[in-house]
Each structure stands twice: as C-alpha cells, then as structure tokens.
Amino acid sequence: MRLIQYVMLLFVFCGRGHALPTMTNETPADPYIFTTDLLPLDPRFLPPLANGLLGWRVYGGIMHMGGVYNGEGGDCHRANLPCPLAVRMDLDEVEKAGRLQHSYSLDTHTGIFTHSLRTVSVIASQSLYTHRHHPNLLVMEVLLVRQGTSQEPITIKMDSRFTPQSDDIVFHSEPDYKGASYIQGHTTMAEVPGGICPSVHIIWTPITPSLTLLPDQAQSRWGFVVAVAGSQDSVQAHYDTALELMANGNLRPSHLRAWEELWAGSTLELTGPDNLSRALIGCMFYLLSAFPSLHEAPGHFGGVSPGGLSNGGSGQDYWGHVFWDQDTWMYPSIGLFYPQLARAVLEYRVRTVDGAKDNAEKQGYKGLKFPWESAVSGREVCPEDIYGQQEIHINGDVTLAFQHYLYLTEDMSMFTEGRGSEVIWGVADYWVSRVTWSAEEQNYHILGVMPPDEYYYNVNNSVYTNTVAKFSLEFAVELAALLKYPAPQEWQQVADKIKIPFDQKQKYHPEYDGYKKGQFVKQADTVMLGYPLGLPMTPEVRRNDLEFYEAVTDPGGPAMTWGMFAVGWLELGEVEKAGHLLQKCFKNIQGPFQVWSESSDGSGAVNFLTGMGGFLQAVLFGYTGFRVQKDCLAFAPSIPEDITQLCIRGVSYLGNKMDWLVRGQEVYIILREGAKHAGNTKPCALQVVLKNSGTKIPLIPGKPVTFPRESGMICKVDRALSCWPM
Ligand SMILES: *[C@@H]1O[C@H](CO)[C@@H](O)[C@H](O)[C@H]1NC(C)=O
Ligand SMILES: *[C@@H]1O[C@H](CO)[C@@H](O)[C@H](O)[C@H]1NC(C)=O
C-alpha cells in the first residue's frame, strides 16, 4: 500500500513540473511560467536567454559567444556581437484600434519567451529562444492567427534595432548564403600580446519590416534563425542544420526535448510559498541556461561569469570574466545533478593551466595560481592588481570543485587523461611556496592576502584562505596516493601545520589575524568554514561564527551571502532563522522574470548567477543537509513548517540518479532505473545508512524506499569496491 502510494506520489508530485497536487478544483498557476502585461522599465531585468555558448537578453541589440573576448589584460571583456533578433513586434495603427492586449511570458519549462498581442481581428505571437540542443542557433518564430470573420489583410510591424556592427569586431559582409545575410570578422585585440583574436561568423534569415496575413489565410507562421560560429564552414553547417530542422518541422521540437530532458534530470520543487517556488525555478532555469548542452562535447565551454553569457560587455557585469563565483557558488548545484556539466567546469580550468603557471611565476611562486578573474588564457585579467595579487583563495576554491567531483563520481579519468591531477598538484606546490614559517607560533602563515571579504586586504592568515589551502593540500596528498604519485612531503607538512585562527576565549573564528569582533564585513566569509568547506567544529563555535558575523555583515553586500548563513542555521536545526535569511534574498529578485541583481537595490551585476547559486545551495544542501564527502553523500533533512513537501529529482551519485522527496516527517528515495552515464560503465550499488539506528536500506533501482526524517548517508554497499574503471 505504502509503496503504491509512494509511487503515485512521486509520479504526481515530481512527475511533471506543473502537476503539483492540489486540494481545490482550481488549477494553480504554473510556477514555471513567468507572465506579465508590463515589461520591466529597466531593460537589464528583461529575461536573459542563453545555452552555454550563446547568450543575449530579450530585445537586446547585442549577444555574446562563450570564450569570445576582446581587449588585452584588464580590458578584456566579452565581445559584443550584434543580434539580428533585436526586433519588437507591433501592430499598425488600424489594428491597434481593435482593443489591444499585450502579454509577455517566459516559459522556463522550454526556455521560450513569447510576446502575444491580441485584438478583435488577430492573435499575434512572437517567440524567441536560444536553441538548447543546437547551441549555435537563436530562433524567432512569429505566428498570426486570424480572429473573427474579417477577410482583410492583417499586417504587423517588426521594429528592428539591429545594425550589423560592433565596437569589438570589424564585421565584413559576405555574399548571401542560401538567401540569408552573412557577416564575419574577428576581435580587434587579443587577451594576451600576440594571442589569437577569435573570429565570429553570423548568418541570419533577413527580417522584413512587416509581416502580413493575406485575405485568404486563417493563420500563418514565419521562422527566423541566426547561426553563430567561429568559422565559415561551421556557421554554414549550423545554418544548414537549422534549415533542415525547419523543413522537417523539428526546429522547435528538438529544442523542447532538450529542455525537457534537462529538467527531468534536475528538478527542484516544493509545496509551500509560491514566491519561494518561483524563485527556485528561476534560479535553476538561469543556471542551467549558463551551462553547455548535454548533447555536445563541451570542449569549448568558456566558463560561467557572474552575469552569464547575456551580460559582460566592456565595463559591465565584471566584463564577463570567470571568478570563484563559478566554482564555489554555481558549480555545486549543477554538479549534484550533472557530473558531465560539472566536468565541463573542471575542463575549463584545465585549459587555463598555462596561464595559471604564468601567474604564479609572475608572483614569484611555484606551481599554479588561478587568476582571480579569468577569460580564455588563464592569465590574470582583473583590471585592478590587488585582487589578482591577494585574493588567492581562488586556488583552493578551484581544487575543492575537483575534489567534490571525484567524491560524487569516482571518475579518475578526469584526473589522469583529463589532467585534473596537474591542477591539484600545481596548486599544492603554490601553497607550499606561498606560506611562511612562523618561528614564534611554530606554524605556517599566509601573509598579505585579501579574504573573500573584500573590505580588507594585506591581512595575515585569512581563516577562509588558510582553511581552503589546508584542504587542497590534503586532497593533493590523497589524490597522489590514489594515482601512486610521489607526493612531496611538504604538502602534508604544510597542511598539518598551517595556522587556522581561532579565538579560544570567545570560541569563534576571527576572519584574519587581528580581526576585532564587530568589524564590519562585506559578505559570507568565515561562515563558509562550516559550509562548503566542512571544517570540523563544535555546534557552539558554528553558532558563534554565524551570530557574530551575521550581525556585522553589510546589508548592501552581494546576494549570495544569506544563503550561506541559512545553510549554517539549518545545520544547527534553526529552521525558522534560516527561512528568515532566505527571505532577505527576495530583495535581489527583480521583476516578473525573476532576474537577480547583485545588490538588493537593483544595482551591480545582473542575472547575478552567483546569488542564485547561493540561494539554490541553501535549499539543495541546506534543507536536505546534503554534504559531499569522501565515502558518502551525507544528508540531514530539515524543512520549515510552511514547506509541506520538497522534491529533488535527479541527484547524481556514483553513476546513479535518485529522486528525493521530503514530506512531513518522512523521506522517500527512489533510485532510477537504467541511469545512463557518460563514459562510465556501471553504476555503483548503493544503500542508505541511518545515523542513529545504523539501519541499512539497500537502494534497488525502481524500488522506492522510505524512512523517518533523520540524518544518514548514501554510500556504496561495499565501500572497498571501486565501481568505476580506474
Ligand atoms: C513570500 O510568501 C510568503 C507566504 O506567502 C510571505 O509570508 C512572504 O512575505 C513572501 N516574501 C516576500 C519577500 O514577498
Ligand atoms: C603580517 O605579518 C607580517 C610579518 O609577520 C608583519 O610584518 C605585518 O605587520 C603583518 N600585517 C598585519 C596587518 O598584521
């Protein structure tokens, strides 16, 4: 009985995004569809549409392509490309007379933005999307459907802002290709002297200034595509694909299928406050949009910047550079669902190893120093030296992502052929050369750094930096043992004896040497020792860190902060406090399309994926208590009263995919049958082990299990057995 009920429950609750169980006969509004009659006044809050390769903002005149930057060093920024779809649909005056209604909606099930116009004589809709399966394509479709009985021709205007020019690229016209317009050019300034200036080729279906429904037509449909690529062969091939897909009616369906698949493998839904539901869906949608297609070898993935691909031109949204925001803030929520996309992030870092080596040398140290701000080469591209010089915790943030990947997948190939071990060992060498022995304190110090809290610089022993350094050294030793690599002794020595500042009297972690309790801080810093770093400490110390720092954290600071505090309070079982902190994040959500701004007053970077990543982690790791550990995925679910159910579908662990449901005092898990995994043969046999009772429950594909809501872990049935090809 229970099992059947449960299967039904999972099916109803998790089966399809919008099929939330409801007690009334009214159909609740689909939380995946963001609709408005009125566009936000600030165009920065129009919805960004991206697919990991191309990104633009609805109606915007410019778009960007992953990895295409213009400008040298600190000037390097995403190259603006003109977007032929910068077109707004309108009616001519005659049609406007007939009771006009507008509506704009972003359907996050499908990634399609639609503007609909309705009068007595016509329904017109303009749909825009960045293709999810074929990432080199952008699409616009227009549909006119005659209403009533009139036989008049009906004309709509297509007001275009497009000019085939850019400040970053000198475009040249090429002869039309199969009736489509074609321009190409390359950026004007390479990231490093003598470096490559990437080429961009754009082919697009010309868009006429108006479209007309003829007197004998009940309806008509038009399709326009834009293909963008790095060479003539490639752009023509992509345009050909688009024409072929259009001819056989598969352009939109292939896009829809790709989004459907993506959501099916990574769903986060709850029954609770609508605003929270919508916010979570928005965060997942924009974050998924920033990552590559599941169908592509992600060889050219250019990393994720704080504002994503839609933003980041010269002087904006951190120039489109890649920061720790990617590895620490966005990656964990994506990596929990898609090892393949997690690996794309790691591979991006591997491709920048030469630059990282150069950065370390320039600073006078050994090994690798990942840039505070990264573009393509891995050389430092931060416009201000101090961050690149001092905000060195980035190195440990990068290695932590590799470490979690290994624990979640046991995919050693990432570390061997994938060169991940070079990253880990290079960073370990850097730390060893970067520390100073303190004869007085008999431990290692890291002097002259800027902590994550950027209100301070030139400080000694930032507690976050030293802790992340310690953990990355320990991981280097662990990985070396796995790969039978002779680890230098210093790695372990430094890890063992690096200073982790601690105030014995007040039982808390000072942010750095000499930090006075009560000093103002910019953002989550020391509280991150608990999560994501997982530094062991007593609940008392954890509480003190949370309380002391919460009181002095700048309310105007960046959006990701409160999520980290929320995770901390959830660890301590303070569910209400956590909920209160999450409410603070709503101030950063701007307008109907759930676009985040970096600061709560709407300023700063937009489509602020970093903040979304922090918010998602508060739920994905906070409410579930998920912790990625060496031999297990630990959990400790705890949800507030106003959330009656929390459903997470597609959690990936050791080659398996699991669906989770936390409902009242119970937890349900089902292991999916036949989960496929890129490059790996068989998934590991898993079990649930409950903490208090020690109860072991095997997880058998397709067979749901349920247990009371308490802490435990998912681990291999036979821990000694490696299920993965080494
Ligand atoms: C979100 O919704 C809940 C419940 O309806 C409400 O109490 C809360 O104030 C809302 N939060 C914001 C920021 O609007
Ligand atoms: C950092 O340590 C160095 C070396 O011990 C010392 O000279 C310097 O004053 C310290 N800086 C701060 C801000 O305490």
PDB file of C-alpha atoms in Angstrom, residues 418-556:
ATOM      1  CA  GLY A 418      41.713  14.842 -18.117  1.00  0.00           C
ATOM      2  CA  ARG A 419      44.810  16.386 -16.461  1.00  0.00           C
ATOM      3  CA  GLY A 420      42.959  17.237 -13.276  1.00  0.00           C
ATOM      4  CA  SER A 421      45.919  15.977 -11.260  1.00  0.00           C
ATOM      5  CA  GLU A 422      48.071  18.745 -12.765  1.00  0.00           C
ATOM      6  CA  VAL A 423      45.654  21.265 -11.309  1.00  0.00           C
ATOM      7  CA  ILE A 424      45.675  19.698  -7.859  1.00  0.00           C
ATOM      8  CA  TRP A 425      49.409  19.254  -7.665  1.00  0.00           C
ATOM      9  CA  GLY A 426      50.153  22.636  -9.180  1.00  0.00           C
ATOM     10  CA  VAL A 427      48.003  24.343  -6.553  1.00  0.00           C
ATOM     11  CA  ALA A 428      49.630  22.323  -3.761  1.00  0.00           C
ATOM     12  CA  ASP A 429      53.046  23.464  -4.982  1.00  0.00           C
ATOM     13  CA  TYR A 430      51.822  27.032  -4.982  1.00  0.00           C
ATOM     14  CA  TRP A 431      50.660  26.871  -1.352  1.00  0.00           C
ATOM     15  CA  VAL A 432      53.933  25.331  -0.252  1.00  0.00           C
ATOM     16  CA  SER A 433      55.880  28.146  -1.866  1.00  0.00           C
ATOM     17  CA  ARG A 434      53.412  30.775  -0.656  1.00  0.00           C
ATOM     18  CA  VAL A 435      53.450  30.010   3.090  1.00  0.00           C
ATOM     19  CA  THR A 436      55.879  31.442   5.647  1.00  0.00           C
ATOM     20  CA  TRP A 437      57.090  29.540   8.703  1.00  0.00           C
ATOM     21  CA  SER A 438      56.467  31.407  11.915  1.00  0.00           C
ATOM     22  CA  ALA A 439      59.196  30.540  14.394  1.00  0.00           C
ATOM     23  CA  GLU A 440      57.247  32.286  17.103  1.00  0.00           C
ATOM     24  CA  GLU A 441      53.984  30.407  16.648  1.00  0.00           C
ATOM     25  CA  GLN A 442      55.549  27.246  15.238  1.00  0.00           C
ATOM     26  CA  ASN A 443      53.140  27.077  12.319  1.00  0.00           C
ATOM     27  CA  TYR A 444      52.768  28.202   8.717  1.00  0.00           C
ATOM     28  CA  HIS A 445      51.278  31.568   7.875  1.00  0.00           C
ATOM     29  CA  ILE A 446      49.916  33.020   4.676  1.00  0.00           C
ATOM     30  CA  LEU A 447      50.723  36.701   4.727  1.00  0.00           C
ATOM     31  CA  GLY A 448      49.330  39.636   2.827  1.00  0.00           C
ATOM     32  CA  VAL A 449      46.046  38.406   1.412  1.00  0.00           C
ATOM     33  CA  MET A 450      42.584  39.668   0.649  1.00  0.00           C
ATOM     34  CA  PRO A 451      39.936  37.350   2.108  1.00  0.00           C
ATOM     35  CA  PRO A 452      36.592  36.673   0.404  1.00  0.00           C
ATOM     36  CA  ASP A 453      35.533  39.684   2.491  1.00  0.00           C
ATOM     37  CA  GLU A 454      36.998  42.272   0.131  1.00  0.00           C
ATOM     38  CA  TYR A 455      36.678  45.117   2.621  1.00  0.00           C
ATOM     39  CA  TYR A 456      40.097  44.034   3.879  1.00  0.00           C
ATOM     40  CA  TYR A 457      43.412  43.434   2.176  1.00  0.00           C
ATOM     41  CA  ASN A 458      47.001  42.888   3.128  1.00  0.00           C
ATOM     42  CA  VAL A 459      45.869  40.837   6.101  1.00  0.00           C
ATOM     43  CA  ASN A 460      47.649  37.810   7.519  1.00  0.00           C
ATOM     44  CA  ASN A 461      46.104  34.376   7.910  1.00  0.00           C
ATOM     45  CA  SER A 462      42.672  34.840   6.481  1.00  0.00           C
ATOM     46  CA  VAL A 463      40.856  31.966   8.117  1.00  0.00           C
ATOM     47  CA  TYR A 464      38.966  31.070   4.942  1.00  0.00           C
ATOM     48  CA  THR A 465      42.086  31.210   2.778  1.00  0.00           C
ATOM     49  CA  ASN A 466      44.198  29.149   5.160  1.00  0.00           C
ATOM     50  CA  THR A 467      41.473  26.546   5.585  1.00  0.00           C
ATOM     51  CA  VAL A 468      40.882  26.142   1.873  1.00  0.00           C
ATOM     52  CA  ALA A 469      44.657  25.904   1.380  1.00  0.00           C
ATOM     53  CA  LYS A 470      44.884  23.209   4.036  1.00  0.00           C
ATOM     54  CA  PHE A 471      42.122  21.195   2.411  1.00  0.00           C
ATOM     55  CA  SER A 472      43.559  21.476  -1.053  1.00  0.00           C
ATOM     56  CA  LEU A 473      46.937  20.257   0.232  1.00  0.00           C
ATOM     57  CA  GLU A 474      45.282  17.314   1.947  1.00  0.00           C
ATOM     58  CA  PHE A 475      43.409  16.476  -1.191  1.00  0.00           C
ATOM     59  CA  ALA A 476      46.637  16.603  -3.181  1.00  0.00           C
ATOM     60  CA  VAL A 477      48.113  14.008  -0.829  1.00  0.00           C
ATOM     61  CA  GLU A 478      45.015  11.840  -1.095  1.00  0.00           C
ATOM     62  CA  LEU A 479      44.959  12.006  -4.876  1.00  0.00           C
ATOM     63  CA  ALA A 480      48.672  11.287  -5.067  1.00  0.00           C
ATOM     64  CA  ALA A 481      48.113   8.088  -3.082  1.00  0.00           C
ATOM     65  CA  LEU A 482      45.316   7.058  -5.456  1.00  0.00           C
ATOM     66  CA  LEU A 483      47.476   7.693  -8.502  1.00  0.00           C
ATOM     67  CA  LYS A 484      50.675   6.339  -6.932  1.00  0.00           C
ATOM     68  CA  TYR A 485      52.342   9.680  -7.451  1.00  0.00           C
ATOM     69  CA  PRO A 486      55.202  10.523  -5.093  1.00  0.00           C
ATOM     70  CA  ALA A 487      53.774  13.487  -3.201  1.00  0.00           C
ATOM     71  CA  PRO A 488      56.384  15.903  -1.843  1.00  0.00           C
ATOM     72  CA  GLN A 489      56.413  15.674   1.961  1.00  0.00           C
ATOM     73  CA  GLU A 490      55.838  19.387   2.284  1.00  0.00           C
ATOM     74  CA  TRP A 491      52.256  19.029   1.108  1.00  0.00           C
ATOM     75  CA  GLN A 492      51.303  17.096   4.224  1.00  0.00           C
ATOM     76  CA  GLN A 493      53.610  19.098   6.487  1.00  0.00           C
ATOM     77  CA  VAL A 494      52.125  22.410   5.478  1.00  0.00           C
ATOM     78  CA  ALA A 495      48.583  21.021   5.637  1.00  0.00           C
ATOM     79  CA  ASP A 496      49.216  19.805   9.176  1.00  0.00           C
ATOM     80  CA  LYS A 497      50.811  22.965  10.453  1.00  0.00           C
ATOM     81  CA  ILE A 498      49.017  25.781   8.722  1.00  0.00           C
ATOM     82  CA  LYS A 499      47.501  28.304  11.080  1.00  0.00           C
ATOM     83  CA  ILE A 500      43.713  28.336  11.409  1.00  0.00           C
ATOM     84  CA  PRO A 501      42.994  31.433  13.511  1.00  0.00           C
ATOM     85  CA  PHE A 502      40.747  30.700  16.467  1.00  0.00           C
ATOM     86  CA  ASP A 503      39.780  32.754  19.489  1.00  0.00           C
ATOM     87  CA  GLN A 504      39.883  30.378  22.470  1.00  0.00           C
ATOM     88  CA  LYS A 505      38.217  32.833  24.814  1.00  0.00           C
ATOM     89  CA  GLN A 506      35.282  33.826  22.708  1.00  0.00           C
ATOM     90  CA  LYS A 507      35.116  30.492  20.917  1.00  0.00           C
ATOM     91  CA  TYR A 508      34.857  31.745  17.380  1.00  0.00           C
ATOM     92  CA  HIS A 509      36.983  32.106  14.245  1.00  0.00           C
ATOM     93  CA  PRO A 510      38.358  35.601  13.686  1.00  0.00           C
ATOM     94  CA  GLU A 511      38.303  36.388   9.996  1.00  0.00           C
ATOM     95  CA  TYR A 512      42.069  37.023   9.997  1.00  0.00           C
ATOM     96  CA  ASP A 513      44.894  37.811  12.392  1.00  0.00           C
ATOM     97  CA  GLY A 514      43.988  40.924  14.303  1.00  0.00           C
ATOM     98  CA  TYR A 515      40.311  40.932  13.304  1.00  0.00           C
ATOM     99  CA  LYS A 516      38.342  42.569  16.097  1.00  0.00           C
ATOM    100  CA  LYS A 517      34.963  41.096  16.801  1.00  0.00           C
ATOM    101  CA  GLY A 518      32.350  43.508  15.499  1.00  0.00           C
ATOM    102  CA  GLN A 519      34.284  44.789  12.491  1.00  0.00           C
ATOM    103  CA  PHE A 520      32.029  45.234   9.506  1.00  0.00           C
ATOM    104  CA  VAL A 521      32.295  42.596   6.758  1.00  0.00           C
ATOM    105  CA  LYS A 522      31.230  42.624   3.144  1.00  0.00           C
ATOM    106  CA  GLN A 523      29.822  39.142   2.704  1.00  0.00           C
ATOM    107  CA  ALA A 524      29.848  35.483   3.706  1.00  0.00           C
ATOM    108  CA  ASP A 525      33.446  34.676   4.571  1.00  0.00           C
ATOM    109  CA  THR A 526      34.206  32.967   7.870  1.00  0.00           C
ATOM    110  CA  VAL A 527      30.807  31.240   7.953  1.00  0.00           C
ATOM    111  CA  MET A 528      31.916  29.334   4.878  1.00  0.00           C
ATOM    112  CA  LEU A 529      34.309  27.308   7.020  1.00  0.00           C
ATOM    113  CA  GLY A 530      31.287  25.255   8.075  1.00  0.00           C
ATOM    114  CA  TYR A 531      29.776  25.034   4.641  1.00  0.00           C
ATOM    115  CA  PRO A 532      31.013  24.499   1.977  1.00  0.00           C
ATOM    116  CA  LEU A 533      34.449  23.801   3.466  1.00  0.00           C
ATOM    117  CA  GLY A 534      33.282  21.472   6.228  1.00  0.00           C
ATOM    118  CA  LEU A 535      35.917  22.385   8.812  1.00  0.00           C
ATOM    119  CA  PRO A 536      35.104  20.293  11.886  1.00  0.00           C
ATOM    120  CA  MET A 537      33.923  22.434  14.803  1.00  0.00           C
ATOM    121  CA  THR A 538      31.537  22.184  17.719  1.00  0.00           C
ATOM    122  CA  PRO A 539      27.963  23.416  17.352  1.00  0.00           C
ATOM    123  CA  GLU A 540      28.836  26.156  19.826  1.00  0.00           C
ATOM    124  CA  VAL A 541      31.583  27.525  17.605  1.00  0.00           C
ATOM    125  CA  ARG A 542      29.444  27.180  14.499  1.00  0.00           C
ATOM    126  CA  ARG A 543      26.712  29.152  16.240  1.00  0.00           C
ATOM    127  CA  ASN A 544      29.102  31.831  17.415  1.00  0.00           C
ATOM    128  CA  ASP A 545      30.528  32.321  13.945  1.00  0.00           C
ATOM    129  CA  LEU A 546      27.037  32.624  12.496  1.00  0.00           C
ATOM    130  CA  GLU A 547      25.796  35.015  15.171  1.00  0.00           C
ATOM    131  CA  PHE A 548      28.850  37.220  15.319  1.00  0.00           C
ATOM    132  CA  TYR A 549      29.189  37.635  11.582  1.00  0.00           C
ATOM    133  CA  GLU A 550      25.507  37.911  10.760  1.00  0.00           C
ATOM    134  CA  ALA A 551      25.330  40.980  12.978  1.00  0.00           C
ATOM    135  CA  VAL A 552      28.123  42.769  11.138  1.00  0.00           C
ATOM    136  CA  THR A 553      27.546  41.728   7.535  1.00  0.00           C
ATOM    137  CA  ASP A 554      26.795  44.604   5.177  1.00  0.00           C
ATOM    138  CA  PRO A 555      23.086  44.502   4.280  1.00  0.00           C
ATOM    139  CA  GLY A 556      24.036  46.055   0.947  1.00  0.00           C
TER     140      GLY A 556
END
